[in-house]
PDB file of C-alpha atoms in Angstrom:
ATOM      1  CA  MET A1127      22.382 -11.950 -66.999  1.00  0.00           C
ATOM      2  CA  GLY A1128      19.897 -10.803 -64.434  1.00  0.00           C
ATOM      3  CA  ILE A1129      18.405 -12.688 -61.524  1.00  0.00           C
ATOM      4  CA  GLU A1130      19.217 -16.029 -63.142  1.00  0.00           C
ATOM      5  CA  SER A1131      22.939 -15.217 -62.986  1.00  0.00           C
ATOM      6  CA  LEU A1132      22.887 -14.865 -59.191  1.00  0.00           C
ATOM      7  CA  LEU A1133      24.917 -17.415 -57.312  1.00  0.00           C
ATOM      8  CA  CYS A1134      22.147 -18.650 -55.037  1.00  0.00           C
ATOM      9  CA  SER A1135      19.529 -21.376 -54.793  1.00  0.00           C
ATOM     10  CA  ALA A1136      16.764 -21.712 -57.382  1.00  0.00           C
ATOM     11  CA  GLU A1137      14.209 -21.176 -54.612  1.00  0.00           C
ATOM     12  CA  LEU A1138      15.793 -17.845 -53.631  1.00  0.00           C
ATOM     13  CA  LYS A1139      15.853 -16.696 -57.275  1.00  0.00           C
ATOM     14  CA  LYS A1140      12.149 -17.545 -57.508  1.00  0.00           C
ATOM     15  CA  THR A1141      11.406 -15.571 -54.316  1.00  0.00           C
ATOM     16  CA  ILE A1142      13.259 -12.503 -55.615  1.00  0.00           C
ATOM     17  CA  LYS A1143      11.505 -12.723 -59.004  1.00  0.00           C
ATOM     18  CA  ASN A1144       8.116 -12.918 -57.269  1.00  0.00           C
ATOM     19  CA  GLU A1145       8.899  -9.897 -55.096  1.00  0.00           C
ATOM     20  CA  LEU A1146       9.924  -7.928 -58.200  1.00  0.00           C
ATOM     21  CA  LYS A1147       6.812  -8.965 -60.131  1.00  0.00           C
ATOM     22  CA  ASN A1148       4.583  -7.842 -57.253  1.00  0.00           C
ATOM     23  CA  MET A1149       6.446  -4.501 -57.441  1.00  0.00           C
ATOM     24  CA  LYS A1150       5.531  -2.780 -54.228  1.00  0.00           C
ATOM     25  CA  GLU A1151       5.914   1.007 -54.149  1.00  0.00           C
ATOM     26  CA  SER A1152       8.391   0.613 -51.289  1.00  0.00           C
ATOM     27  CA  GLY A1153       9.627  -2.116 -49.012  1.00  0.00           C
ATOM     28  CA  SER A1154      11.757  -3.327 -46.151  1.00  0.00           C
ATOM     29  CA  TYR A1155      13.525  -6.664 -46.346  1.00  0.00           C
ATOM     30  CA  ILE A1156      15.791  -8.695 -44.112  1.00  0.00           C
ATOM     31  CA  PHE A1157      18.225 -10.965 -45.940  1.00  0.00           C
ATOM     32  CA  TYR A1158      19.870 -13.343 -43.511  1.00  0.00           C
ATOM     33  CA  GLY A1159      22.406 -16.114 -43.969  1.00  0.00           C
ATOM     34  CA  ASN A1160      25.989 -17.103 -43.211  1.00  0.00           C
ATOM     35  CA  ASP A1161      27.786 -15.511 -46.168  1.00  0.00           C
ATOM     36  CA  LYS A1162      27.980 -11.703 -45.778  1.00  0.00           C
ATOM     37  CA  LYS A1163      29.389 -11.248 -49.290  1.00  0.00           C
ATOM     38  CA  GLN A1164      26.508 -13.240 -50.793  1.00  0.00           C
ATOM     39  CA  LEU A1165      23.954 -11.224 -48.793  1.00  0.00           C
ATOM     40  CA  LEU A1166      25.386  -7.975 -50.158  1.00  0.00           C
ATOM     41  CA  GLU A1167      25.442  -9.328 -53.719  1.00  0.00           C
ATOM     42  CA  ILE A1168      21.790 -10.349 -53.495  1.00  0.00           C
ATOM     43  CA  ALA A1169      20.738  -6.989 -52.030  1.00  0.00           C
ATOM     44  CA  LEU A1170      22.677  -5.112 -54.752  1.00  0.00           C
ATOM     45  CA  SER A1171      21.103  -7.305 -57.440  1.00  0.00           C
ATOM     46  CA  PHE A1172      17.627  -6.652 -56.060  1.00  0.00           C
ATOM     47  CA  GLY A1173      18.442  -2.933 -56.080  1.00  0.00           C
ATOM     48  CA  LYS A1174      19.701  -3.122 -59.665  1.00  0.00           C
ATOM     49  CA  ALA A1175      16.459  -4.798 -60.721  1.00  0.00           C
ATOM     50  CA  LEU A1176      14.459  -2.040 -59.049  1.00  0.00           C
ATOM     51  CA  ASN A1177      16.373   0.652 -60.975  1.00  0.00           C
ATOM     52  CA  CYS A1178      17.331  -1.049 -64.261  1.00  0.00           C
ATOM     53  CA  GLU A1179      16.677   1.112 -67.319  1.00  0.00           C
ATOM     54  CA  THR A1180      16.114  -1.929 -69.559  1.00  0.00           C
ATOM     55  CA  TYR A1181      13.906  -4.320 -67.594  1.00  0.00           C
ATOM     56  CA  GLU A1182      10.856  -3.944 -65.365  1.00  0.00           C
ATOM     57  CA  ASP A1183      11.489  -6.848 -62.961  1.00  0.00           C
ATOM     58  CA  ASN A1184      15.072  -7.880 -63.622  1.00  0.00           C
ATOM     59  CA  PHE A1185      18.435  -6.283 -64.395  1.00  0.00           C
ATOM     60  CA  CYS A1186      20.589  -6.176 -67.507  1.00  0.00           C
ATOM     61  CA  ASP A1187      23.994  -5.349 -65.959  1.00  0.00           C
ATOM     62  CA  GLU A1188      24.662  -3.198 -69.037  1.00  0.00           C
ATOM     63  CA  CYS A1189      22.646   0.011 -68.673  1.00  0.00           C
ATOM     64  CA  GLU A1190      24.135   3.028 -66.912  1.00  0.00           C
ATOM     65  CA  SER A1191      22.055   2.434 -63.775  1.00  0.00           C
ATOM     66  CA  CYS A1192      23.214  -1.191 -63.426  1.00  0.00           C
ATOM     67  CA  LYS A1193      26.847  -0.216 -64.031  1.00  0.00           C
ATOM     68  CA  ARG A1194      26.674   2.504 -61.387  1.00  0.00           C
ATOM     69  CA  MET A1195      25.057   0.098 -58.918  1.00  0.00           C
ATOM     70  CA  ASN A1196      27.853  -2.410 -59.608  1.00  0.00           C
ATOM     71  CA  SER A1197      30.512   0.233 -58.965  1.00  0.00           C
ATOM     72  CA  ARG A1198      28.516   1.487 -55.952  1.00  0.00           C
ATOM     73  CA  THR A1199      28.486   5.037 -57.308  1.00  0.00           C
ATOM     74  CA  HIS A1200      24.747   5.218 -58.035  1.00  0.00           C
ATOM     75  CA  GLY A1201      23.218   8.366 -56.561  1.00  0.00           C
ATOM     76  CA  ASP A1202      20.282   6.424 -55.127  1.00  0.00           C
ATOM     77  CA  LEU A1203      22.345   3.719 -53.417  1.00  0.00           C
ATOM     78  CA  GLU A1204      23.393   4.027 -49.803  1.00  0.00           C
ATOM     79  CA  ILE A1205      25.320   1.240 -48.049  1.00  0.00           C
ATOM     80  CA  LEU A1206      25.820   1.475 -44.298  1.00  0.00           C
ATOM     81  CA  ASN A1207      28.361  -0.739 -42.600  1.00  0.00           C
ATOM     82  CA  ASP A1208      30.088  -0.463 -39.264  1.00  0.00           C
ATOM     83  CA  GLU A1209      31.721  -3.553 -37.798  1.00  0.00           C
ATOM     84  CA  ASN A1210      30.830  -2.262 -34.314  1.00  0.00           C
ATOM     85  CA  GLY A1211      27.196  -1.648 -35.221  1.00  0.00           C
ATOM     86  CA  ILE A1212      25.648   1.153 -37.250  1.00  0.00           C
ATOM     87  CA  LYS A1213      25.513   4.292 -35.120  1.00  0.00           C
ATOM     88  CA  ILE A1214      22.444   6.433 -34.533  1.00  0.00           C
ATOM     89  CA  ASP A1215      23.990   9.400 -36.400  1.00  0.00           C
ATOM     90  CA  ALA A1216      24.282   7.240 -39.522  1.00  0.00           C
ATOM     91  CA  ILE A1217      20.625   6.202 -39.119  1.00  0.00           C
ATOM     92  CA  ARG A1218      19.565   9.842 -38.718  1.00  0.00           C
ATOM     93  CA  ASP A1219      21.462  10.711 -41.900  1.00  0.00           C
ATOM     94  CA  LEU A1220      19.751   7.794 -43.677  1.00  0.00           C
ATOM     95  CA  ILE A1221      16.349   9.052 -42.483  1.00  0.00           C
ATOM     96  CA  CYS A1222      17.070  12.487 -43.998  1.00  0.00           C
ATOM     97  CA  LYS A1223      18.174  10.932 -47.282  1.00  0.00           C
ATOM     98  CA  SER A1224      15.077   8.736 -47.418  1.00  0.00           C
ATOM     99  CA  ALA A1225      12.872  11.835 -47.118  1.00  0.00           C
ATOM    100  CA  SER A1226      14.280  13.355 -50.313  1.00  0.00           C
ATOM    101  CA  SER A1227      13.359  12.277 -53.823  1.00  0.00           C
ATOM    102  CA  SER A1228      15.383   9.956 -56.031  1.00  0.00           C
ATOM    103  CA  TYR A1229      18.458  11.488 -57.691  1.00  0.00           C
ATOM    104  CA  GLU A1230      18.949   9.394 -60.794  1.00  0.00           C
ATOM    105  CA  GLY A1231      16.875   6.259 -60.666  1.00  0.00           C
ATOM    106  CA  LYS A1232      13.401   5.088 -60.066  1.00  0.00           C
ATOM    107  CA  ASN A1233      14.004   4.008 -56.493  1.00  0.00           C
ATOM    108  CA  LYS A1234      16.314   4.679 -53.560  1.00  0.00           C
ATOM    109  CA  ILE A1235      18.141   1.655 -52.216  1.00  0.00           C
ATOM    110  CA  PHE A1236      19.399   1.550 -48.619  1.00  0.00           C
ATOM    111  CA  ILE A1237      21.527  -1.446 -47.634  1.00  0.00           C
ATOM    112  CA  LEU A1238      22.392  -1.851 -43.959  1.00  0.00           C
ATOM    113  CA  GLU A1239      24.979  -4.528 -43.213  1.00  0.00           C
ATOM    114  CA  ASP A1240      25.266  -6.436 -39.929  1.00  0.00           C
ATOM    115  CA  VAL A1241      22.005  -5.086 -38.508  1.00  0.00           C
ATOM    116  CA  GLY A1242      22.248  -7.634 -35.694  1.00  0.00           C
ATOM    117  CA  LYS A1243      25.052  -5.493 -34.230  1.00  0.00           C
ATOM    118  CA  MET A1244      22.989  -2.310 -34.063  1.00  0.00           C
ATOM    119  CA  LYS A1245      22.392  -0.767 -30.653  1.00  0.00           C
ATOM    120  CA  PRO A1246      18.777  -0.405 -29.453  1.00  0.00           C
ATOM    121  CA  THR A1247      18.818   3.384 -30.025  1.00  0.00           C
ATOM    122  CA  SER A1248      19.850   2.921 -33.677  1.00  0.00           C
ATOM    123  CA  SER A1249      17.339   0.105 -34.151  1.00  0.00           C
ATOM    124  CA  ASN A1250      14.489   2.165 -32.705  1.00  0.00           C
ATOM    125  CA  ALA A1251      15.364   5.150 -34.918  1.00  0.00           C
ATOM    126  CA  LEU A1252      15.404   2.878 -37.966  1.00  0.00           C
ATOM    127  CA  LEU A1253      12.105   1.304 -36.957  1.00  0.00           C
ATOM    128  CA  LYS A1254      10.117   4.474 -37.577  1.00  0.00           C
ATOM    129  CA  THR A1255      11.504   4.743 -41.108  1.00  0.00           C
ATOM    130  CA  ILE A1256      11.021   1.128 -42.203  1.00  0.00           C
ATOM    131  CA  GLU A1257       7.576   1.037 -40.627  1.00  0.00           C
ATOM    132  CA  GLU A1258       6.188   3.181 -43.438  1.00  0.00           C
ATOM    133  CA  PRO A1259       8.932   3.718 -46.005  1.00  0.00           C
ATOM    134  CA  GLY A1260       8.271   6.559 -48.401  1.00  0.00           C
ATOM    135  CA  LYS A1261       7.318   5.721 -51.961  1.00  0.00           C
ATOM    136  CA  GLY A1262      10.359   4.496 -53.892  1.00  0.00           C
ATOM    137  CA  ASN A1263      12.403   3.683 -50.768  1.00  0.00           C
ATOM    138  CA  TYR A1264      13.694   0.143 -50.300  1.00  0.00           C
ATOM    139  CA  PHE A1265      15.551  -0.968 -47.194  1.00  0.00           C
ATOM    140  CA  PHE A1266      17.648  -4.132 -47.299  1.00  0.00           C
ATOM    141  CA  LEU A1267      18.818  -5.207 -43.864  1.00  0.00           C
ATOM    142  CA  LEU A1268      21.579  -7.819 -43.947  1.00  0.00           C
ATOM    143  CA  ALA A1269      22.215 -10.145 -41.020  1.00  0.00           C
ATOM    144  CA  THR A1270      23.918 -13.416 -40.193  1.00  0.00           C
ATOM    145  CA  SER A1271      21.149 -14.276 -37.722  1.00  0.00           C
ATOM    146  CA  LEU A1272      17.686 -13.095 -36.838  1.00  0.00           C
ATOM    147  CA  ASN A1273      18.911 -11.633 -33.552  1.00  0.00           C
ATOM    148  CA  ILE A1274      17.174  -8.376 -34.460  1.00  0.00           C
ATOM    149  CA  LEU A1275      14.538  -6.375 -32.607  1.00  0.00           C
ATOM    150  CA  PRO A1276      11.216  -8.218 -32.998  1.00  0.00           C
ATOM    151  CA  THR A1277       9.508  -4.943 -33.959  1.00  0.00           C
ATOM    152  CA  ILE A1278      11.911  -4.548 -36.907  1.00  0.00           C
ATOM    153  CA  LYS A1279      11.414  -8.162 -37.999  1.00  0.00           C
ATOM    154  CA  SER A1280       7.635  -7.742 -37.891  1.00  0.00           C
ATOM    155  CA  ARG A1281       7.811  -4.857 -40.375  1.00  0.00           C
ATOM    156  CA  CYS A1282      10.079  -6.559 -42.907  1.00  0.00           C
ATOM    157  CA  THR A1283       9.805  -9.318 -45.445  1.00  0.00           C
ATOM    158  CA  ILE A1284      12.297 -11.903 -44.190  1.00  0.00           C
ATOM    159  CA  ILE A1285      14.252 -13.820 -46.809  1.00  0.00           C
ATOM    160  CA  ARG A1286      16.609 -16.609 -45.776  1.00  0.00           C
ATOM    161  CA  VAL A1287      19.711 -16.964 -47.949  1.00  0.00           C
ATOM    162  CA  PRO A1288      20.882 -20.561 -47.543  1.00  0.00           C
ATOM    163  CA  GLN A1289      24.538 -21.453 -47.947  1.00  0.00           C
ATOM    164  CA  LEU A1290      25.220 -22.964 -51.343  1.00  0.00           C
ATOM    165  CA  ASN A1291      26.177 -26.613 -51.561  1.00  0.00           C
ATOM    166  CA  TYR A1292      28.944 -28.019 -53.733  1.00  0.00           C
ATOM    167  CA  GLU A1293      26.562 -28.956 -56.559  1.00  0.00           C
ATOM    168  CA  GLU A1294      25.155 -25.422 -56.798  1.00  0.00           C
ATOM    169  CA  LEU A1295      28.710 -24.063 -56.853  1.00  0.00           C
ATOM    170  CA  GLY A1296      29.727 -26.532 -59.565  1.00  0.00           C
ATOM    171  CA  VAL A1297      32.663 -28.011 -57.629  1.00  0.00           C
ATOM    172  CA  SER A1298      33.423 -31.448 -56.242  1.00  0.00           C
ATOM    173  CA  LYS A1299      32.436 -32.355 -52.716  1.00  0.00           C
ATOM    174  CA  GLU A1300      36.118 -32.659 -51.782  1.00  0.00           C
ATOM    175  CA  VAL A1301      36.969 -29.150 -53.038  1.00  0.00           C
ATOM    176  CA  PHE A1302      33.917 -27.726 -51.257  1.00  0.00           C
ATOM    177  CA  GLU A1303      34.837 -29.396 -47.965  1.00  0.00           C
ATOM    178  CA  PHE A1304      38.472 -28.296 -48.289  1.00  0.00           C
ATOM    179  CA  PHE A1305      37.606 -24.618 -48.769  1.00  0.00           C
ATOM    180  CA  ASN A1306      35.017 -24.693 -46.013  1.00  0.00           C
ATOM    181  CA  GLY A1307      37.527 -26.208 -43.575  1.00  0.00           C
ATOM    182  CA  TYR A1308      35.763 -29.544 -43.230  1.00  0.00           C
ATOM    183  CA  VAL A1309      38.893 -31.534 -44.091  1.00  0.00           C
TER     184      VAL A1309
END
């Protein structure tokens, strides 16, 4: 269970563990890589570790907080996704929610998917919030590239999520190549 159970590279697990051990009061992160599903899983796992009732710098996947994060019904979890780019109204709503205190956990987790598709007005509105996030607020920006406003990148910890190779996935090279369309 916990960070070790994540399907990602050993280096990425080490990075996440170090970030959790340093336990900032708040933070803004950019997770970028090719696999959107993996990016979301890593952000959710980081959020679980920040709110787990059992562990300080990991997650158990068994406490009520972890279960609610897994089912995405946790009161302190907000996931924004719009395939056309997150709109400014959604960012304004997020800003209001970030100003209030935590509902049921230790920290509030805001996950924004496909931030590379955000319009400049949405990005600029978000910038003010991630610049100095309130205590207990964590922003996880997910992207498939770093084509993001430089001012946003400069205020975030950037974590690259490399695509897993066949050995890390525990499959043969042939199976890996088949499912990735290389054959």
